[in-house]
């Protein structure tokens, strides 16, 4: 199964991807997670990406295309993968198409999560992430048993720097300008599957697995 999860910041891509990883045993490829790891490790790429990420802008296409191309060639992607947060621009989608054609690994579907803007802001402001294992939570919609503590590993939960109101507004603008056109791109490739992302987490997961059964 080779999938893209598409959708604005806060749509639930990471949450759904984590459950699909469990279900299908294929890796999640999150460019946001990979970039944040590079920032933490203070690699040259991380240092370059940090300013863009803090501002809620996109990192350059060449950088993200490079990391995804490398990742897709690793052994664990041979059985499939879930791209989460990539591609985010038409040039990234074009580059991905070239890479997957060369690797003879065509996409099966592009699942686009449809969520209203007000809900996105509420989700992003309440998002918390485990510092240790990376699991995502929401203070209201997906709360841990004990506040501030990860259910899975007891790590502490933190709020991302870019999940602040001002930066969120900018990220949503960037989404509309640069990423939303990908729906038409994948519609033209007959890969686009729209899913109601406003439903509860488990219901969204059911919708996704139901549509994956018939592709
Ligand atoms: P994305 O990866 O698309 O930015 P996340 O998966 O991190 O989105 O979800 C953003 C926030 O919204 C998280 O706090 C998550 O727990 C919460 N969330 C995800 N899906 C839903 C849903 N269907 N209903 C309510 N909250 C959700
Ligand atoms: P979200 O889960 O809210 O959609 P991500 O974790 O996917 O956010 O991305 C966080 C930040 O990392 C983005 O605002 C952007 O700066 C950078 N980033 C992630 N993926 C890409 C990409 N495909 N192209 C450019 N920048 C990216
Ligand atoms: Zn954890």
Short mmCIF file of C-alpha atoms and ligand atoms in Angstrom, two decimals:
data_model
loop_
_atom_site.label_atom_id
_atom_site.label_comp_id
_atom_site.label_asym_id
_atom_site.label_seq_id
_atom_site.Cartn_x
_atom_site.Cartn_y
_atom_site.Cartn_z
CA UNK A 1 0.00 0.00 0.00
CA UNK A 2 1.51 3.31 -1.12
CA UNK A 3 -0.40 6.29 0.20
CA UNK A 4 -0.31 10.02 0.60
CA UNK A 5 -2.24 11.65 3.45
CA UNK A 6 -3.12 15.15 2.33
CA UNK A 7 -4.71 17.92 4.34
CA UNK A 8 -4.13 21.22 6.09
CA UNK A 9 -2.15 21.52 9.34
CA UNK A 10 -4.23 19.93 12.10
CA UNK A 11 -6.38 17.82 9.75
CA UNK A 12 -5.31 14.62 11.50
CA UNK A 13 -2.67 13.30 9.08
CA UNK A 14 -0.22 12.27 11.81
CA UNK A 15 -2.95 10.75 13.99
CA UNK A 16 -4.38 8.68 11.14
CA UNK A 17 -0.94 7.72 9.82
CA UNK A 18 0.08 6.31 13.21
CA UNK A 19 -2.99 4.03 13.23
CA UNK A 20 -2.41 2.95 9.62
CA UNK A 21 1.18 2.02 10.53
CA UNK A 22 -0.18 -0.37 13.18
CA UNK A 23 -2.81 -1.77 10.84
CA UNK A 24 -0.73 -2.32 7.70
CA UNK A 25 2.80 -2.58 9.09
CA UNK A 26 4.20 -0.03 6.66
CA UNK A 27 6.25 3.03 7.66
CA UNK A 28 4.99 6.59 8.10
CA UNK A 29 7.16 9.12 6.32
CA UNK A 30 6.57 12.48 7.98
CA UNK A 31 8.71 15.29 6.58
CA UNK A 32 7.73 17.44 9.59
CA UNK A 33 9.07 14.78 12.00
CA UNK A 34 12.25 14.33 9.95
CA UNK A 35 12.86 18.08 9.81
CA UNK A 36 12.26 18.47 13.57
CA UNK A 37 14.76 15.63 14.18
CA UNK A 38 17.31 17.49 12.01
CA UNK A 39 16.68 20.70 13.97
CA UNK A 40 17.24 18.85 17.28
CA UNK A 41 20.43 17.26 15.96
CA UNK A 42 21.57 20.68 14.69
CA UNK A 43 22.61 19.29 11.33
CA UNK A 44 23.31 21.85 8.57
CA UNK A 45 19.91 20.98 7.05
CA UNK A 46 18.23 21.40 10.43
CA UNK A 47 19.82 24.79 10.99
CA UNK A 48 18.64 25.93 7.57
CA UNK A 49 15.11 24.58 8.04
CA UNK A 50 14.54 25.98 11.53
CA UNK A 51 13.89 29.60 10.54
CA UNK A 52 11.27 28.56 7.95
CA UNK A 53 9.55 26.19 10.38
CA UNK A 54 9.45 28.73 13.22
CA UNK A 55 7.88 31.25 10.84
CA UNK A 56 5.29 28.74 9.62
CA UNK A 57 6.72 28.90 6.09
CA UNK A 58 7.67 25.95 3.93
CA UNK A 59 11.20 24.59 3.80
CA UNK A 60 12.63 24.68 0.26
CA UNK A 61 11.46 22.00 -2.16
CA UNK A 62 15.03 20.80 -2.84
CA UNK A 63 15.62 19.99 0.83
CA UNK A 64 12.40 18.03 1.42
CA UNK A 65 12.51 16.29 -1.96
CA UNK A 66 16.05 15.16 -1.12
CA UNK A 67 15.13 13.66 2.25
CA UNK A 68 12.04 11.89 0.92
CA UNK A 69 13.89 10.47 -2.09
CA UNK A 70 16.51 8.98 0.22
CA UNK A 71 13.91 7.64 2.67
CA UNK A 72 11.85 5.92 -0.05
CA UNK A 73 14.85 3.86 -1.10
CA UNK A 74 15.27 2.30 2.32
CA UNK A 75 14.34 -1.35 2.63
CA UNK A 76 11.27 -0.88 4.85
CA UNK A 77 9.49 1.08 2.10
CA UNK A 78 9.52 -1.90 -0.27
CA UNK A 79 6.15 -3.13 1.10
CA UNK A 80 4.61 0.33 1.01
CA UNK A 81 4.57 3.63 2.90
CA UNK A 82 2.38 6.45 4.15
CA UNK A 83 3.54 9.93 3.21
CA UNK A 84 2.40 12.45 5.83
CA UNK A 85 3.00 16.15 5.14
CA UNK A 86 4.68 15.56 1.77
CA UNK A 87 4.18 16.69 -0.96
CA UNK A 88 3.11 20.21 -0.06
CA UNK A 89 3.74 21.99 -3.37
CA UNK A 90 3.22 21.14 -7.04
CA UNK A 91 6.99 20.93 -7.67
CA UNK A 92 7.27 18.45 -4.78
CA UNK A 93 4.44 16.38 -6.29
CA UNK A 94 6.17 16.41 -9.69
CA UNK A 95 9.48 15.35 -8.11
CA UNK A 96 7.75 12.55 -6.18
CA UNK A 97 6.12 11.29 -9.33
CA UNK A 98 9.51 11.10 -11.04
CA UNK A 99 11.07 9.27 -8.10
CA UNK A 100 8.24 6.74 -7.75
CA UNK A 101 8.22 6.09 -11.50
CA UNK A 102 11.97 5.44 -11.45
CA UNK A 103 11.59 3.11 -8.45
CA UNK A 104 8.57 1.39 -10.06
CA UNK A 105 6.50 2.11 -6.97
CA UNK A 106 3.32 3.83 -8.17
CA UNK A 107 0.92 5.39 -5.64
CA UNK A 108 -2.31 3.58 -4.76
CA UNK A 109 -4.25 6.52 -3.35
CA UNK A 110 -4.11 10.08 -2.08
CA UNK A 111 -6.41 10.46 0.93
CA UNK A 112 -7.41 14.06 1.50
CA UNK A 113 -8.81 14.92 4.94
CA UNK A 114 -11.51 17.60 4.76
CA UNK A 115 -11.67 19.75 7.90
CA UNK A 116 -13.13 23.23 8.51
CA UNK A 117 -10.76 26.05 9.41
CA UNK A 118 -12.25 26.71 12.87
CA UNK A 119 -11.74 23.08 13.82
CA UNK A 120 -8.13 23.18 12.54
CA UNK A 121 -7.28 26.10 14.82
CA UNK A 122 -8.88 24.36 17.81
CA UNK A 123 -7.00 21.14 17.05
CA UNK A 124 -3.63 22.82 16.61
CA UNK A 125 -3.84 24.99 19.73
CA UNK A 126 -4.73 21.91 21.82
CA UNK A 127 -2.20 19.56 20.22
CA UNK A 128 0.43 18.02 22.48
CA UNK A 129 3.25 15.69 21.45
CA UNK A 130 5.32 13.19 23.42
CA UNK A 131 8.92 14.32 23.66
CA UNK A 132 10.08 10.72 23.95
CA UNK A 133 8.06 8.66 21.41
CA UNK A 134 6.40 11.36 19.30
CA UNK A 135 2.82 10.23 19.89
CA UNK A 136 0.27 12.99 19.34
CA UNK A 137 -2.53 13.95 21.74
CA UNK A 138 -5.18 16.64 22.09
CA UNK A 139 -6.03 18.20 25.44
CA UNK A 140 -9.77 17.66 24.76
CA UNK A 141 -10.24 15.31 21.82
CA UNK A 142 -7.53 12.75 22.55
CA UNK A 143 -6.38 13.41 26.09
CA UNK A 144 -3.83 11.24 27.88
CA UNK A 145 -4.97 9.42 31.04
CA UNK A 146 -2.70 11.70 33.10
CA UNK A 147 -2.27 15.32 32.04
CA UNK A 148 1.10 16.07 30.46
CA UNK A 149 2.21 12.40 30.47
CA UNK A 150 2.29 10.01 27.48
CA UNK A 151 0.06 6.92 27.85
CA UNK A 152 2.42 4.85 25.71
CA UNK A 153 5.80 5.59 27.29
CA UNK A 154 5.28 8.00 30.25
CA UNK A 155 7.33 10.65 28.41
CA UNK A 156 6.40 14.29 28.95
CA UNK A 157 4.09 16.07 26.53
CA UNK A 158 5.00 19.41 24.98
CA UNK A 159 3.40 21.99 22.72
CA UNK A 160 5.11 22.62 19.38
CA UNK A 161 6.61 26.11 18.94
CA UNK A 162 4.71 26.55 15.66
CA UNK A 163 1.34 25.67 17.25
CA UNK A 164 0.81 29.28 18.42
CA UNK A 165 -2.16 31.30 17.12
CA UNK A 166 -0.16 33.71 14.93
CA UNK A 167 1.98 31.00 13.30
CA UNK A 168 -1.07 28.77 12.81
CA UNK A 169 -2.80 31.51 10.79
CA UNK A 170 0.22 31.79 8.53
CA UNK A 171 0.52 28.02 8.08
CA UNK A 172 -3.12 27.86 7.02
CA UNK A 173 -2.55 30.62 4.43
CA UNK A 174 0.48 28.77 3.12
CA UNK A 175 -1.65 25.63 2.87
CA UNK A 176 -4.32 27.38 0.79
CA UNK A 177 -1.80 29.00 -1.53
CA UNK A 178 0.70 26.20 -2.03
CA UNK A 179 -0.76 22.86 -0.96
CA UNK A 180 -4.50 22.98 -1.75
CA UNK A 181 -3.77 22.88 -5.54
CA UNK A 182 -2.51 19.31 -5.02
CA UNK A 183 -6.12 18.12 -4.82
CA UNK A 184 -6.62 19.01 -8.48
CA UNK A 185 -3.22 17.54 -9.34
CA UNK A 186 -4.16 14.15 -7.84
CA UNK A 187 -7.73 14.32 -9.11
CA UNK A 188 -6.26 14.54 -12.60
CA UNK A 189 -4.24 11.39 -11.82
CA UNK A 190 -7.43 9.64 -10.63
CA UNK A 191 -5.86 9.05 -7.21
CA UNK A 192 -7.77 11.52 -5.03
CA UNK A 193 -10.07 10.16 -2.27
CA UNK A 194 -11.76 12.76 -0.08
CA UNK A 195 -12.57 11.79 3.50
CA UNK A 196 -14.64 13.69 6.08
CA UNK A 197 -11.98 14.64 8.60
CA UNK A 198 -14.48 16.34 10.95
CA UNK A 199 -15.61 12.98 12.36
CA UNK A 200 -14.07 11.52 15.54
CA UNK A 201 -10.61 9.97 15.14
CA UNK A 202 -11.86 6.34 15.09
CA UNK A 203 -14.56 7.13 12.53
CA UNK A 204 -12.07 8.82 10.20
CA UNK A 205 -9.87 5.74 10.48
CA UNK A 206 -12.83 3.51 9.54
CA UNK A 207 -13.57 5.66 6.51
CA UNK A 208 -9.96 5.43 5.35
CA UNK A 209 -9.65 1.68 5.81
CA UNK A 210 -13.01 1.16 4.05
CA UNK A 211 -11.87 3.05 0.99
CA UNK A 212 -8.48 1.32 0.97
CA UNK A 213 -10.26 -2.04 0.80
CA UNK A 214 -11.73 -1.23 -2.58
CA UNK A 215 -8.73 0.25 -4.41
P1 LIG B 1 -1.74 16.93 11.24
O1 LIG B 1 -0.67 15.85 11.27
O2 LIG B 1 -2.61 16.85 10.03
O3 LIG B 1 -1.18 18.30 11.45
P2 LIG B 1 -2.54 15.79 13.81
O4 LIG B 1 -2.77 14.35 13.52
O5 LIG B 1 -1.31 16.17 14.55
O6 LIG B 1 -2.72 16.66 12.46
O7 LIG B 1 -3.84 16.31 14.62
C1 LIG B 1 -3.90 17.64 15.10
C2 LIG B 1 -4.55 17.63 16.49
O8 LIG B 1 -5.94 17.30 16.35
C3 LIG B 1 -3.97 16.62 17.46
O9 LIG B 1 -4.00 17.21 18.75
C4 LIG B 1 -4.91 15.43 17.37
O10 LIG B 1 -5.00 14.73 18.61
C5 LIG B 1 -6.24 16.10 17.06
N1 LIG B 1 -7.10 15.31 16.14
C6 LIG B 1 -6.71 14.56 15.09
N2 LIG B 1 -7.77 14.01 14.46
C7 LIG B 1 -8.87 14.45 15.13
C8 LIG B 1 -10.29 14.23 14.98
N3 LIG B 1 -10.76 13.45 13.99
N4 LIG B 1 -11.12 14.85 15.84
C9 LIG B 1 -10.63 15.63 16.83
N5 LIG B 1 -9.32 15.88 17.03
C10 LIG B 1 -8.44 15.30 16.20
P1 LIG B 2 1.49 19.80 10.44
O1 LIG B 2 1.45 18.46 11.11
O2 LIG B 2 0.93 20.86 11.31
O3 LIG B 2 0.88 19.80 9.07
P2 LIG B 2 4.27 19.27 9.84
O4 LIG B 2 4.83 18.61 11.05
O5 LIG B 2 3.90 18.42 8.69
O6 LIG B 2 3.01 20.17 10.30
O7 LIG B 2 5.25 20.40 9.32
C1 LIG B 2 5.80 21.35 10.19
C2 LIG B 2 6.66 22.32 9.39
O8 LIG B 2 7.73 21.60 8.74
C3 LIG B 2 5.94 23.04 8.25
O9 LIG B 2 5.27 24.22 8.69
C4 LIG B 2 7.11 23.37 7.32
O10 LIG B 2 7.87 24.46 7.80
C5 LIG B 2 7.98 22.11 7.44
N1 LIG B 2 7.60 21.09 6.44
C6 LIG B 2 7.10 19.86 6.69
N2 LIG B 2 6.88 19.18 5.56
C7 LIG B 2 7.23 20.02 4.54
C8 LIG B 2 7.22 19.92 3.12
N3 LIG B 2 6.77 18.81 2.50
N4 LIG B 2 7.65 20.98 2.41
C9 LIG B 2 8.10 22.10 3.00
N5 LIG B 2 8.14 22.27 4.33
C10 LIG B 2 7.71 21.23 5.12
ZN1 LIG B 3 5.42 8.69 24.43
#
